Each structure stands twice: as C-alpha cells, then as structure tokens.
Short mmCIF file of C-alpha atoms in Angstrom, two decimals:
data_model
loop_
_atom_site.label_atom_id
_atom_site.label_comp_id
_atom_site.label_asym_id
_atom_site.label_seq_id
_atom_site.Cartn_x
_atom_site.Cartn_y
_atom_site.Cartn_z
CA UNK A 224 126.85 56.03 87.45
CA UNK A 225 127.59 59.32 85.59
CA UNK A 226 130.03 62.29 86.91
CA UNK A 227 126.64 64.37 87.73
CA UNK A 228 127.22 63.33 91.11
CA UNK A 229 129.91 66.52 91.61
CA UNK A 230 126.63 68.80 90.89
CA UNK A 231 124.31 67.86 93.23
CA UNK A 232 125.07 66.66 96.85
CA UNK A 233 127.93 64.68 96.96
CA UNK A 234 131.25 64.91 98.52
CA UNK A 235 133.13 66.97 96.43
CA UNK A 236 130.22 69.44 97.28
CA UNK A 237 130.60 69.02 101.21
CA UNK A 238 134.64 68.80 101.02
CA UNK A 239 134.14 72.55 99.17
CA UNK A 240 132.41 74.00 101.50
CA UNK A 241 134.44 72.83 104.68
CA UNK A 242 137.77 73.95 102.49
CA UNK A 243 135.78 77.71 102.76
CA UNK A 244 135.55 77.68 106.04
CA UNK A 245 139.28 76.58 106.96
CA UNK A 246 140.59 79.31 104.22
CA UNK A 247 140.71 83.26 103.76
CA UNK A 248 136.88 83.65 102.04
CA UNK A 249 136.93 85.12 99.10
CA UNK A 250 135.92 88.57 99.21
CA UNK A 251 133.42 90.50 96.99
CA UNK A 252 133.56 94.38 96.11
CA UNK A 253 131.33 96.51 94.52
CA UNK A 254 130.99 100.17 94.72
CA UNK A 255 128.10 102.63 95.96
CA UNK A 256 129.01 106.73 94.41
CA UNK A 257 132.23 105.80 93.31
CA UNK A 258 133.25 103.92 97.31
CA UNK A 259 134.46 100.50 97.27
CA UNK A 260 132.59 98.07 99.67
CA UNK A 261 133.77 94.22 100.59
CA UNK A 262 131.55 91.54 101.82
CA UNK A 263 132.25 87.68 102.09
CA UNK A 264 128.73 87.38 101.09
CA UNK A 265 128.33 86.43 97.11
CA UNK A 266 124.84 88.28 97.22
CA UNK A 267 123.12 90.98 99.12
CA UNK A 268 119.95 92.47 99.33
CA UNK A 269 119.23 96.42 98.91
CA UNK A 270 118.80 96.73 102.31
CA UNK A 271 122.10 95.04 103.19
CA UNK A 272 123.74 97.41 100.67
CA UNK A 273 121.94 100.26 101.95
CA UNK A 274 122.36 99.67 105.81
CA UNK A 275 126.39 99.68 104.87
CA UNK A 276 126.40 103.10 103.28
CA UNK A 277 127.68 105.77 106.09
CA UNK A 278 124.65 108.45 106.77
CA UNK A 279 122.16 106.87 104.07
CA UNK A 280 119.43 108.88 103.32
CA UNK A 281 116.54 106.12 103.30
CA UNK A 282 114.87 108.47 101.13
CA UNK A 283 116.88 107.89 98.33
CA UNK A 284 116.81 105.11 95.77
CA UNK A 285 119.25 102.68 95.23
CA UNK A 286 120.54 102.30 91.75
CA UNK A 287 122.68 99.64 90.01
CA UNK A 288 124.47 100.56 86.57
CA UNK A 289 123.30 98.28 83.83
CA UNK A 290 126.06 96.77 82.01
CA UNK A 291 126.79 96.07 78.13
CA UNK A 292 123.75 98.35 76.73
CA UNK A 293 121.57 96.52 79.59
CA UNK A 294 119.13 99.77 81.56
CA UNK A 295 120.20 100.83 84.85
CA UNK A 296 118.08 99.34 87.92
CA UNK A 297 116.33 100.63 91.20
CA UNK A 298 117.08 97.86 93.41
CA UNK A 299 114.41 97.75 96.45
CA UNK A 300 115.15 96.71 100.10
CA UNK A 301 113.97 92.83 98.96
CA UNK A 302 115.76 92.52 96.09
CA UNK A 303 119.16 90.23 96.05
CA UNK A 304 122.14 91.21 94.00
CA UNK A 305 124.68 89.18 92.74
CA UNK A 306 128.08 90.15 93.79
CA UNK A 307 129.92 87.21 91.82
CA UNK A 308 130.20 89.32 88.80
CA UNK A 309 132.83 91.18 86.44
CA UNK A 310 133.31 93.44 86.14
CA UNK A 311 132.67 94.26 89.72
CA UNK A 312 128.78 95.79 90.46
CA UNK A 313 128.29 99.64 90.57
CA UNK A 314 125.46 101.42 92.68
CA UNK A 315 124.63 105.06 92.62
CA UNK A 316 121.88 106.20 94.89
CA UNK A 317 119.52 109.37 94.31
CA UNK A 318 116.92 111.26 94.94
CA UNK A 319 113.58 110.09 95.84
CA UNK A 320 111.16 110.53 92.84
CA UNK A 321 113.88 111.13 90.44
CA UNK A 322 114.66 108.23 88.99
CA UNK A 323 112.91 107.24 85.21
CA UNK A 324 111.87 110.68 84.68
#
C-alpha cells in the first residue's frame, strides 16, 4: 500500500479533526470597509458575511478586492468565500446599481 492513505479517510484524517476540537480553533480574519472580522469558519457565504456587518444596508452589494492584477468581485448571498487565504480577504460593500459602471 502507498502513503495516499493520509489523503483520503484514514486515521491521520480522523485523529486531525478530533485534535481541532480539543484545541483553540484557528481563527480566520478578513475585513469588510477597512473592520476586521474573525470566524472559526475557513469559508463563508455572502450572506454570512453580510448578516455580521453592524446596520447592513441589504441594498448594497458586497464586494471582495481582487488580488495580484485579479478584478474585484460582487459576491452574492450564495456564494462561499474562502477565508484560508493570504494575505487575509478584503470586502468593501456599495451602493446598489453602482458597481461595473
């Protein structure tokens, strides 16, 4: 047998994951306007971003800066963002019907 076993499901896998849960979790931050936000989660959604944002208007748009030359983009409700990233993920949020114009 091969080491591929350490990918998949084996018991290095499961051992991981209850070492997470007996240990501080490792925290993620990102930023919305310039605010730092922290979440154990390694992903969120836009709504999950949104819903932490202190008097959101739902109006707006959510935004995340592209990175090395990449375009910034309007992340929806649905779509999931990966927080296990550096550098760290930054959001802006504007105007409805402002964005791309």
């Amino acid at each position: 047998m091969t080491e591929d076993t350490h990918n998949g499901h084996s018991e290095t896998e499961h051992h991981k994951n209850e070492h997470e849960h007996h240990h501080h979790k490792k925290e993620y931050h990102y930023f919305v306007d310039g605010n730092e936000y922290t979440t154990d989660d390694s992903a969120l959604t836009g709504a999950q971003i949104k819903a932490r944002i202190p008097d959101f208007n739902p109006a707006y748009q959510l935004v995340l800066e592209g990175r090395g030359g990449q375009p910034d983009k309007v992340i929806t409700d649905n779509d999931s963002v990966d927080l296990n990233v550096h550098p760290v993920c930054h959001f802006y949020t504007v105007p409805p019907a402002t964005f791309g114009q």
